[in-house]
CSV table of C-alpha atoms in Angstrom, one decimal:
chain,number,residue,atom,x,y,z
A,1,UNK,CA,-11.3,28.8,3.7
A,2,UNK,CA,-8.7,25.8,3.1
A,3,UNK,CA,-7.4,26.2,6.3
A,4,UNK,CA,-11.3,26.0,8.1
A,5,UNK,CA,-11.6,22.9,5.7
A,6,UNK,CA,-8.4,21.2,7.1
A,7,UNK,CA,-9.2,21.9,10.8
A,8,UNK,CA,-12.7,20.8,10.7
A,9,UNK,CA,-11.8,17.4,8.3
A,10,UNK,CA,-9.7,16.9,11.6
A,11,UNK,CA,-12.0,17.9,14.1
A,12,UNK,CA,-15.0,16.4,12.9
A,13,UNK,CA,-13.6,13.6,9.7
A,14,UNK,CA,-13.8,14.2,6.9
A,15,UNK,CA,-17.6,12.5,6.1
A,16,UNK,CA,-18.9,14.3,8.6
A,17,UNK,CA,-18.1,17.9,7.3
A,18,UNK,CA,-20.1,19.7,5.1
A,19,UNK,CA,-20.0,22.7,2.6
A,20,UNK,CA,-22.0,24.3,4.5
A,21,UNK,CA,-20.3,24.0,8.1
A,22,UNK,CA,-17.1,25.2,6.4
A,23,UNK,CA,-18.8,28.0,4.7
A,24,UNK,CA,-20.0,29.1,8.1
A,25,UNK,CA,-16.9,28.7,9.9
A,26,UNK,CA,-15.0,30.4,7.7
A,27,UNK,CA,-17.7,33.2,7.5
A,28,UNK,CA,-18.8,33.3,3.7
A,29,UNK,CA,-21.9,32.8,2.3
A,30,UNK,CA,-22.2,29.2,1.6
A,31,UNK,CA,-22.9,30.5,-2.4
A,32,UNK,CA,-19.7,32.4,-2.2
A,33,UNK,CA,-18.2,28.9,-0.8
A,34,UNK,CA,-19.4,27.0,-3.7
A,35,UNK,CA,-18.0,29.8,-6.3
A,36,UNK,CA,-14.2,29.4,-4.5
A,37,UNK,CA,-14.5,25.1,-3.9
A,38,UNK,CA,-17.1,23.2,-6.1
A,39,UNK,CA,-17.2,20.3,-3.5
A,40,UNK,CA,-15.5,18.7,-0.3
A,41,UNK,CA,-13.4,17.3,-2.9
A,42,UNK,CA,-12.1,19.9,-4.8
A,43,UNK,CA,-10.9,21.3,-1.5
A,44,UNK,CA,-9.1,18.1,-0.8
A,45,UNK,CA,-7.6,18.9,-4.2
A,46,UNK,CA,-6.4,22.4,-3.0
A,47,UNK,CA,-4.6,20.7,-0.2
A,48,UNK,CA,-3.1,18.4,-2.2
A,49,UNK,CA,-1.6,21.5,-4.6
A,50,UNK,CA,-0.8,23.3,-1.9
A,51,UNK,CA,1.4,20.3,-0.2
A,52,UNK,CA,3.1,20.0,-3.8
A,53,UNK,CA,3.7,23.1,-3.9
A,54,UNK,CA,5.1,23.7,-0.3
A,55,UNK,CA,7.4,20.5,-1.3
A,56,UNK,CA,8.5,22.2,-4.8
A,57,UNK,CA,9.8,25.3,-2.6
A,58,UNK,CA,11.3,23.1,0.2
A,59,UNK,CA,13.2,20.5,-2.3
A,60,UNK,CA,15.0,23.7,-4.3
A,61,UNK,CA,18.6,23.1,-1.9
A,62,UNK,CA,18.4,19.6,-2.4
A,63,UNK,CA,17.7,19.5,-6.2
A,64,UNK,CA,20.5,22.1,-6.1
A,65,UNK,CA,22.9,20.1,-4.4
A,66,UNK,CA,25.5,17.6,-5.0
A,67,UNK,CA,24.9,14.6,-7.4
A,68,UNK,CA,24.8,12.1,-5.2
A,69,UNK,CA,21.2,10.1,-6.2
A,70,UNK,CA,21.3,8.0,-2.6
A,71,UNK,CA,21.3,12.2,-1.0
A,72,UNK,CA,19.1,13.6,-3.6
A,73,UNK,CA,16.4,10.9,-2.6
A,74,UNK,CA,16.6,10.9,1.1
A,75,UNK,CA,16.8,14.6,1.2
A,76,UNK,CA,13.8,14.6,-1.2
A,77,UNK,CA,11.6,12.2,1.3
A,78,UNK,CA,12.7,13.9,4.5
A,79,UNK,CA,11.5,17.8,3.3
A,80,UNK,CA,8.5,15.5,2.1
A,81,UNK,CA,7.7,14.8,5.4
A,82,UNK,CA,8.5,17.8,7.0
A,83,UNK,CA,6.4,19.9,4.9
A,84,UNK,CA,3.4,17.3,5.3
A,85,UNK,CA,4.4,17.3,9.5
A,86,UNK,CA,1.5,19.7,10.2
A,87,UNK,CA,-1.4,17.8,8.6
A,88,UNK,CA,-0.4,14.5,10.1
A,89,UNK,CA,-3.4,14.0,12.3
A,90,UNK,CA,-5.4,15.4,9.4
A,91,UNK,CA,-4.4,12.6,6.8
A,92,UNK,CA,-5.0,9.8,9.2
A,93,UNK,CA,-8.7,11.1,9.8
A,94,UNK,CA,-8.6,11.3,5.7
A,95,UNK,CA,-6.7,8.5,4.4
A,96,UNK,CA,-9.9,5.9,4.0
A,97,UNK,CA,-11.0,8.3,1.6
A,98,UNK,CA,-7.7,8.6,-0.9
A,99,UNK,CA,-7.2,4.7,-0.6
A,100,UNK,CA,-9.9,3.9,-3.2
A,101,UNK,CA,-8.0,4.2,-6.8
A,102,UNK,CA,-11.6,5.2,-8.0
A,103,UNK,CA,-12.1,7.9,-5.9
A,104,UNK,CA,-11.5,11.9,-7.0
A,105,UNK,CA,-9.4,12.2,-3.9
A,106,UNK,CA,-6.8,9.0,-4.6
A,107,UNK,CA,-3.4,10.4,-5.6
A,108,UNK,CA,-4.2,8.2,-8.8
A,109,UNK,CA,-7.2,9.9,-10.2
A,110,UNK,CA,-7.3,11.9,-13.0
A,111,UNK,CA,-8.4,14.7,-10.2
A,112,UNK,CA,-4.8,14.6,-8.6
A,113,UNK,CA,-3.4,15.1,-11.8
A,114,UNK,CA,-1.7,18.3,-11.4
A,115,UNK,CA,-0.4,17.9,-7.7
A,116,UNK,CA,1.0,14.4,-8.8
A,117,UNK,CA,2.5,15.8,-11.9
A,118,UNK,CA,4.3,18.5,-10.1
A,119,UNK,CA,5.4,15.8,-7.7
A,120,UNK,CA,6.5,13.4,-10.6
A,121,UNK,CA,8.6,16.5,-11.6
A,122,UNK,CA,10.1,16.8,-9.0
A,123,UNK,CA,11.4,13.1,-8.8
A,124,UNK,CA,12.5,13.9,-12.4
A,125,UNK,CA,14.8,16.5,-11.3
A,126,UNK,CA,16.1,14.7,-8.7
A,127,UNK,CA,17.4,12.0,-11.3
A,128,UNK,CA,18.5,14.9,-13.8
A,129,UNK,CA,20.7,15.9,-11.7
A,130,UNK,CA,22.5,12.8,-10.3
A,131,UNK,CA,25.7,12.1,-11.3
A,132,UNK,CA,24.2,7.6,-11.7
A,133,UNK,CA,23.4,6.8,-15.4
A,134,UNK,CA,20.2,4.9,-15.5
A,135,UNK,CA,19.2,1.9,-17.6
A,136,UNK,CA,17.9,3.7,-21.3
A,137,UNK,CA,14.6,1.8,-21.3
A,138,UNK,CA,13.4,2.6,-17.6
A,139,UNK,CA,14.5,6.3,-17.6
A,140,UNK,CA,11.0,7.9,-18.7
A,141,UNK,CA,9.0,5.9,-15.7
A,142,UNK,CA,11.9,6.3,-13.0
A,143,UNK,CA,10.3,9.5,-12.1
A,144,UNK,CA,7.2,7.8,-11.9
A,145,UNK,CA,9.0,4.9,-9.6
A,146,UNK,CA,10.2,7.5,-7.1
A,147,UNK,CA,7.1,9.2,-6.9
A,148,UNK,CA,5.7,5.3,-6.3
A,149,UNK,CA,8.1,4.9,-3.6
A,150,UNK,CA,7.0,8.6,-1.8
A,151,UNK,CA,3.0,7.0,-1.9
A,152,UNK,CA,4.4,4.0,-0.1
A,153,UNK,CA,6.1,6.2,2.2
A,154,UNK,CA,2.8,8.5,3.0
A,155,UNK,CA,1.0,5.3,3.4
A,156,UNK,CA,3.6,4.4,6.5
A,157,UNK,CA,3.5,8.0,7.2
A,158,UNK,CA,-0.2,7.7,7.9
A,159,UNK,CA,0.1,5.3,10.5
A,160,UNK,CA,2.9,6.3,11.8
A,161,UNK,CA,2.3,6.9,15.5
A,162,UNK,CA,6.6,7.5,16.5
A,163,UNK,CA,6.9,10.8,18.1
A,164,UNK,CA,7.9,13.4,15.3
A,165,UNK,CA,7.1,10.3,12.7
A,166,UNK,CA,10.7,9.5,13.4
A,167,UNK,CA,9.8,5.8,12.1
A,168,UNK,CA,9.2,7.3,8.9
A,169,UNK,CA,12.0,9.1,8.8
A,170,UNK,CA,14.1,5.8,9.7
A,171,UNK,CA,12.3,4.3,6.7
A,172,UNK,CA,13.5,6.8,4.3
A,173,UNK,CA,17.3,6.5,5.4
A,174,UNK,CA,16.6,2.9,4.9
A,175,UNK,CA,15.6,2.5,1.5
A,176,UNK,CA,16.9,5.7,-0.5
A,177,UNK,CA,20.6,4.1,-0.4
A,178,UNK,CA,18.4,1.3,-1.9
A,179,UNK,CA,16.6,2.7,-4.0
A,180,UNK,CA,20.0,4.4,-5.7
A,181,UNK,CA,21.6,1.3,-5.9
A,182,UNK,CA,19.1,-0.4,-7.8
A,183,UNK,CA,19.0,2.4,-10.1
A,184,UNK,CA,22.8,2.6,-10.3
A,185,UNK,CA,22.4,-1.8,-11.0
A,186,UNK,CA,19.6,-1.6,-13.4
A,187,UNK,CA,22.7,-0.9,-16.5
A,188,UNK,CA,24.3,-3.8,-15.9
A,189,UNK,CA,24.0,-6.5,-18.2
A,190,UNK,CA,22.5,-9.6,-15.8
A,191,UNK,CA,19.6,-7.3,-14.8
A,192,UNK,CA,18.5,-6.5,-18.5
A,193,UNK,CA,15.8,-9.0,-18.3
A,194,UNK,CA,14.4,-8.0,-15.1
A,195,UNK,CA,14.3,-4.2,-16.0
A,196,UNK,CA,12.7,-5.3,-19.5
A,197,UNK,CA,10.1,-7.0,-17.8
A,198,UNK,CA,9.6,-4.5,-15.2
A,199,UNK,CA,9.6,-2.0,-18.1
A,200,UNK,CA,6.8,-4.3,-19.4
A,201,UNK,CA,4.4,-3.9,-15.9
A,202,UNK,CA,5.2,-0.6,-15.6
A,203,UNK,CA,3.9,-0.1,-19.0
A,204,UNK,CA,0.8,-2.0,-17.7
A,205,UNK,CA,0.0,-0.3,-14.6
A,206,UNK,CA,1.1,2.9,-13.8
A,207,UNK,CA,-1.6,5.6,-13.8
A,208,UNK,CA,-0.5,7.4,-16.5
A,209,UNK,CA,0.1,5.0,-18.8
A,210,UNK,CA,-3.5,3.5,-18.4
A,211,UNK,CA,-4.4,7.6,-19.2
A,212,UNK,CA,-2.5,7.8,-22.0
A,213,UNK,CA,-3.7,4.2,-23.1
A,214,UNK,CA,-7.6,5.3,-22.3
A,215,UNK,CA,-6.9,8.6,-24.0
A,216,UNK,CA,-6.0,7.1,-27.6
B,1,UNK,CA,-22.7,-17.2,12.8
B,2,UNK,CA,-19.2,-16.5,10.8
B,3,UNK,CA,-21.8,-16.8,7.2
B,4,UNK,CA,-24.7,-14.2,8.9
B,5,UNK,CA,-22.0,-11.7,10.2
B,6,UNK,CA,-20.1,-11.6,6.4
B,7,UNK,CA,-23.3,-11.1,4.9
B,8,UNK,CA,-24.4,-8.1,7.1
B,9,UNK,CA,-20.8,-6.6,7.3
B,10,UNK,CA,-21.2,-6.7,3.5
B,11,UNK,CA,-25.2,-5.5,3.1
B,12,UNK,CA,-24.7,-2.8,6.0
B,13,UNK,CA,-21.0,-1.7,6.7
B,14,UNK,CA,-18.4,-3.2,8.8
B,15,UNK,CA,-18.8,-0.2,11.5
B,16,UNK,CA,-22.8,-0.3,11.4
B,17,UNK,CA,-23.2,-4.0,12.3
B,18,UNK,CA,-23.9,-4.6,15.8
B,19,UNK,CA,-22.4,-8.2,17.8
B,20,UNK,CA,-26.7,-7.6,18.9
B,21,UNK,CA,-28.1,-8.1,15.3
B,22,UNK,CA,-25.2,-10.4,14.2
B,23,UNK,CA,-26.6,-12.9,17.4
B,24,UNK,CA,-30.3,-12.3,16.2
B,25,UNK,CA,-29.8,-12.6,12.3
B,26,UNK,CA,-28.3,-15.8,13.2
B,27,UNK,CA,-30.8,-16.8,15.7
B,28,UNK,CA,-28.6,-17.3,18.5
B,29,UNK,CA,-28.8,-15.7,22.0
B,30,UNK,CA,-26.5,-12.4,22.0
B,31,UNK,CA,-25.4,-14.1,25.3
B,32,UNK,CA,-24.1,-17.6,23.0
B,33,UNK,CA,-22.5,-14.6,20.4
B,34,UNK,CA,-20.5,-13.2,22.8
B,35,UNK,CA,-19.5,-17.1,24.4
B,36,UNK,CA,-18.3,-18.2,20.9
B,37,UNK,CA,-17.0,-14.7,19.2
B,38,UNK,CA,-16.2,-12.0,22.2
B,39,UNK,CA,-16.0,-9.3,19.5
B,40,UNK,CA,-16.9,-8.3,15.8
B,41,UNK,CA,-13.2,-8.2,15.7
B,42,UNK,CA,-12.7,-11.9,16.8
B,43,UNK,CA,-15.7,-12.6,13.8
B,44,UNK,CA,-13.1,-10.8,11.6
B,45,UNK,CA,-9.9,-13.2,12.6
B,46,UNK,CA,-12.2,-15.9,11.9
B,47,UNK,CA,-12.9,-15.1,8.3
B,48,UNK,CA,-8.8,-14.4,8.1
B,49,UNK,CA,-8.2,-17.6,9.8
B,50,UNK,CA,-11.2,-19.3,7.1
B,51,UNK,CA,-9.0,-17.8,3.9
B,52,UNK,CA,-5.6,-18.6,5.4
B,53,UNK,CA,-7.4,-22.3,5.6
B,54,UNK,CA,-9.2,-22.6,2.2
B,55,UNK,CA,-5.9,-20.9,0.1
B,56,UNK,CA,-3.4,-23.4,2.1
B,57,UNK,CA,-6.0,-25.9,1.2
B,58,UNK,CA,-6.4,-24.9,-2.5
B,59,UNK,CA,-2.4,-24.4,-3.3
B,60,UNK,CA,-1.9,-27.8,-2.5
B,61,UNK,CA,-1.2,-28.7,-6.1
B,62,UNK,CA,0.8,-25.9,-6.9
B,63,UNK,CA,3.0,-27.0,-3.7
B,64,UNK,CA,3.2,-30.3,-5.0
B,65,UNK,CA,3.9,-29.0,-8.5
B,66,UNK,CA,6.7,-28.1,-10.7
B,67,UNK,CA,10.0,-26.5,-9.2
B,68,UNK,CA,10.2,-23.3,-11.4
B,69,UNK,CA,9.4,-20.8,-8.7
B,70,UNK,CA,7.3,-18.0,-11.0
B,71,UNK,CA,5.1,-20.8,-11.8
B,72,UNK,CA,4.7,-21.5,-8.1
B,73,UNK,CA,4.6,-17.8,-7.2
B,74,UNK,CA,2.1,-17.2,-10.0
B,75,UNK,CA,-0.5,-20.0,-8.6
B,76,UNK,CA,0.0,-19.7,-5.6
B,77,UNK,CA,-1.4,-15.7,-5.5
B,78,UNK,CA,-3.8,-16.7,-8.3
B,79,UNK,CA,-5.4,-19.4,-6.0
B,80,UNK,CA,-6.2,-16.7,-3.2
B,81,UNK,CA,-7.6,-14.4,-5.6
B,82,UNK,CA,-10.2,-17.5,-6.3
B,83,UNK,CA,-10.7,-18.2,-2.9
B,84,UNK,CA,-11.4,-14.8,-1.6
B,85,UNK,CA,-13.4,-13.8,-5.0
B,86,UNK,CA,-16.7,-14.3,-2.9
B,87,UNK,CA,-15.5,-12.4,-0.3
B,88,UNK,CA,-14.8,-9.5,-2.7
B,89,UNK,CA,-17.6,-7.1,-1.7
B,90,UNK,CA,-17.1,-7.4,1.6
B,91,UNK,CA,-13.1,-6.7,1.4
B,92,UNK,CA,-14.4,-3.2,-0.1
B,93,UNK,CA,-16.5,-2.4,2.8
B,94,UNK,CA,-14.1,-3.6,5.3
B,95,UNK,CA,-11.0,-2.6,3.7
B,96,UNK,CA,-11.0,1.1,5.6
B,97,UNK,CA,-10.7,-0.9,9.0
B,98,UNK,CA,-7.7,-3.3,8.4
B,99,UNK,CA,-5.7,-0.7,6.4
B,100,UNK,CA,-4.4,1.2,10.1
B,101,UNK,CA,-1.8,-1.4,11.3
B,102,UNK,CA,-2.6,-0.3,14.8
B,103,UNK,CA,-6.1,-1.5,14.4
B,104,UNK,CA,-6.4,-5.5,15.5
B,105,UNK,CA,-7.8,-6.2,12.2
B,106,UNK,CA,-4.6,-5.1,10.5
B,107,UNK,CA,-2.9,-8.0,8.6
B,108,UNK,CA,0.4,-6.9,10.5
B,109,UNK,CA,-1.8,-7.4,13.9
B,110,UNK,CA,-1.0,-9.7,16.7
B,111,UNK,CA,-4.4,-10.1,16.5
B,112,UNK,CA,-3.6,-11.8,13.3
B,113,UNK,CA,-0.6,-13.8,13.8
B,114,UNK,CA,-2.2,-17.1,13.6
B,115,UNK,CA,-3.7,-15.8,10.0
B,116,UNK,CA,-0.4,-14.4,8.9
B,117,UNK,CA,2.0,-17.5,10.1
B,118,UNK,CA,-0.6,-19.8,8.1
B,119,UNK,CA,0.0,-17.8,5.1
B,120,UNK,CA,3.5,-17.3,5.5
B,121,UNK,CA,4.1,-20.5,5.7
B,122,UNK,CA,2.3,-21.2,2.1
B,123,UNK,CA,5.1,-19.1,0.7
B,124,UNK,CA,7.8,-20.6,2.5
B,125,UNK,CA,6.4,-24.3,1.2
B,126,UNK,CA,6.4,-22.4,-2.4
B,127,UNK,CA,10.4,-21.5,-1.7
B,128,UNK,CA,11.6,-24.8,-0.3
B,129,UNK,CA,9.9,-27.0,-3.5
B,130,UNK,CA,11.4,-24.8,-5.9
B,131,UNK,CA,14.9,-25.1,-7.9
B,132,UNK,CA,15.7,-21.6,-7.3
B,133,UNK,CA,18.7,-21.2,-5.2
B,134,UNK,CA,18.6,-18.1,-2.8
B,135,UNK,CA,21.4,-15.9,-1.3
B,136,UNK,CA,21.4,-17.2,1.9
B,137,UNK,CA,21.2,-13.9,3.9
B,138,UNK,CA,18.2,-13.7,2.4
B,139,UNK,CA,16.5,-16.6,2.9
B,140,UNK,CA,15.0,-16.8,6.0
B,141,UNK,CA,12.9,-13.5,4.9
B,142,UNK,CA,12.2,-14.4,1.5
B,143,UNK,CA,9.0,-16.4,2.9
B,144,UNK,CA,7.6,-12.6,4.8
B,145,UNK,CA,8.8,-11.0,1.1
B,146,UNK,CA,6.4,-12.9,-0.7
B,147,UNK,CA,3.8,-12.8,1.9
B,148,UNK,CA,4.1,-8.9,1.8
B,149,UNK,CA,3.8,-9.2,-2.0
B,150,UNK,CA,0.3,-10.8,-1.4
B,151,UNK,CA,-1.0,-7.8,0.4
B,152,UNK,CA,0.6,-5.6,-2.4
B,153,UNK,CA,-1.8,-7.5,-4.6
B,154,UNK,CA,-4.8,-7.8,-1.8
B,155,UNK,CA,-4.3,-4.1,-1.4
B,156,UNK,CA,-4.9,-3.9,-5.0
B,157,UNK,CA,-7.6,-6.2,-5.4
B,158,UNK,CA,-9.4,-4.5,-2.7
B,159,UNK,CA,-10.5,-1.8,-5.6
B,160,UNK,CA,-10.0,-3.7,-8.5
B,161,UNK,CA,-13.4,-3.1,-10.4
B,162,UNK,CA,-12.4,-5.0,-14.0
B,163,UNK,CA,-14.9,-7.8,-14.6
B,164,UNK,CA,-13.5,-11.3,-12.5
B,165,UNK,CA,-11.0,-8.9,-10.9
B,166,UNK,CA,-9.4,-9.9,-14.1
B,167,UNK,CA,-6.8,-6.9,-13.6
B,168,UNK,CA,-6.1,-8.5,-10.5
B,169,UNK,CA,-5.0,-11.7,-12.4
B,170,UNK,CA,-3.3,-9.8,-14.8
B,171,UNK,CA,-0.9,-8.4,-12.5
B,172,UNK,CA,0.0,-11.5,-10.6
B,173,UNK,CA,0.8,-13.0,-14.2
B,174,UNK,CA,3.4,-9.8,-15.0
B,175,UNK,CA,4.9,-9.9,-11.2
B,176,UNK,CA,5.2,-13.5,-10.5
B,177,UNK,CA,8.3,-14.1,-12.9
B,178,UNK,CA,9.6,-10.6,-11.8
B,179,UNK,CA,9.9,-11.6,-8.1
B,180,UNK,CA,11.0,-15.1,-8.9
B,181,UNK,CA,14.0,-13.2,-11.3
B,182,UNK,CA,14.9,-10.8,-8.9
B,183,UNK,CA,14.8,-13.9,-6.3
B,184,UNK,CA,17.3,-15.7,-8.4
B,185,UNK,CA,19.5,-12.8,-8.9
B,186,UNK,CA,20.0,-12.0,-5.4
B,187,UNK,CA,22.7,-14.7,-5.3
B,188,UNK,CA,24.8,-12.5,-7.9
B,189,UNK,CA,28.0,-10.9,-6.7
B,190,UNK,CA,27.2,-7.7,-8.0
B,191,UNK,CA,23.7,-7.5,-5.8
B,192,UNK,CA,25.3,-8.7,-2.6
B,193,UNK,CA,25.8,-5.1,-1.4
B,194,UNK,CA,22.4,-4.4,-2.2
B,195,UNK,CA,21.2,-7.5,-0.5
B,196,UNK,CA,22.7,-7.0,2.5
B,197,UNK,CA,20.9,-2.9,2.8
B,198,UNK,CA,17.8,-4.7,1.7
B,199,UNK,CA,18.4,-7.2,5.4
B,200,UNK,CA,19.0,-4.6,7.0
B,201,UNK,CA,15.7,-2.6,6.1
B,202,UNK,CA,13.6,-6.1,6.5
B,203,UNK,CA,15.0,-6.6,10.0
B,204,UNK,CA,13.8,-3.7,11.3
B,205,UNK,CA,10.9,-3.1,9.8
B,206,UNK,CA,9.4,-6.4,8.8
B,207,UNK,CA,6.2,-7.2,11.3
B,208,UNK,CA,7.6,-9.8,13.0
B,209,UNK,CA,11.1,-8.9,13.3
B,210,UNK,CA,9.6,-5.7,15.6
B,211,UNK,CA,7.5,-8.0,17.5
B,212,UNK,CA,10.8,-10.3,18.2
B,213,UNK,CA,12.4,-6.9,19.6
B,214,UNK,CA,9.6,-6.0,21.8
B,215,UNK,CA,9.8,-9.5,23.2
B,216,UNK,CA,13.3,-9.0,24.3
């Protein structure tokens, strides 16, 4: 049933496909769809799990690999993108519903929660086992930062009309060097400041500190 | 005409107002609609080209201000968010349309060059009166940096729901002396290396370094 959901979202968009369509098309009793999938939503949910967990399985050499953080980002990214390759055309036809922070379907709403937790965890393992020390006060949202830096990837990757997204991939090789280094930097002593106040906005902003802050 | 077309785009959706009931809600011929606007997409430059002219107009004192450049990064993004406050509902509406940077309504457009220079050139202003010395690879992209910061934070004021968009204010207060830090720092030794990826990156993927390369 996922799978009739996913090609009629891209046949048809996403707005214009109902329960009932995809109950048809996938040749269960519209009842028996609502028992499986709530709403339209909670199939978008589905996808979203099953993208985590496809990226969970493909990451396993890479979080297995060497210790070098620059490697264990980029090769994080790119499985990332192969694994979300086929539903490229999908998530263009999809992406002006998961842009709204409010929505059920944002990556930020407490609905994502366990795809973007599994996704966080991943990030976390991919800092565990680098061989870079990290700055003691940013090392509980770093995960968090990577897993920042993969939702401004997928927003490129949305738009990204380069045969085989090869743009995106570009992008990646560009900035996971980066994104190392500044890790690697954010010990020494001149940056303090900037990672304290960073620490600071972080603490502000990021989803799951406004959670944890709504939640007390 | 610019007022009546806003007003519907915001009351009916961006994609359900016609250039036909635009011309007749403003009482003009469709004929005189088309002579003056050839598209609803040339009605959307103007309102760009309209913000562009009202922030450079309102961010003259902050140009004119103090040297310390958080202070000038912090009222300068402050003064858009209270020039395109009316223009909030609307931004939600139309958001969808402008976030494909294919689309001519993209912010990365060539549609919207004359928009974007204007703006840029607000942060460049913002750069040049301030004491902050910058590392001079650097510096000739530090005006698109901050420019691209803005639509970090127009991207998040798009959904910000908090009364006053007061979140939205919030964050420009806890990233302006980030940016203006990390600005400051990029003259250090230590960052050069970092610097110089972080060029690298920017000339190829910055808007208007790609259109410079397609002009070769």
């Amino acid at each position: 049933m996922l799978e009739t959901a996913l090609r009629l979202f891209e046949e048809r968009g996403y707005d214009r496909t109902t329960m009932r369509a995809i109950a048809q098309e996938a040749g269960v009793s519209t009842g028996n769809a609502y028992y499986y999938f709530s709403s339209k939503e909670h199939l978008v949910q589905g996808f979203y799990d099953r993208i985590a967990a496809e990226h969970a399985a493909a990451v396993g050499p890479v979080l297995a690999g060497g210790p070098e953080l620059a490697d264990r980002i980029e090769g994080t990214l790119l499985r990332w993108l192969e694994v979300a390759e086929p539903y490229h055309r999908f998530a263009a036809q999809f992406f002006k519903n998961a842009a709204d922070p409010e929505s059920p379907l944002s990556p930020f709403s407490p609905e994502s929660t366990t795809a973007r937790e599994r996704a966080v965890d991943v990030h976390r393992q991919v800092l565990a086992g680098s061989s870079t020390k990290t700055a003691p006060e940013l090392a509980g949202r770093l995960p968090y930062l990577l897993w920042m830096m993969q939702m401004g990837l997928v927003l490129f990757w949305v738009y990204d009309r380069s045969p085989g997204a090869e743009r995106s991939h570009r992008l990646v090789v560009r900035t996971a060097p980066i994104a190392a280094r500044a890790i690697a930097l954010s010990r020494f002593r001149v940056l303090r400041p900037l990672v304290r106040q960073l620490e600071d906005l972080l603490a502000e902003f990021l989803p799951d500190a406004h959670e944890a802050e709504a939640a007390r």
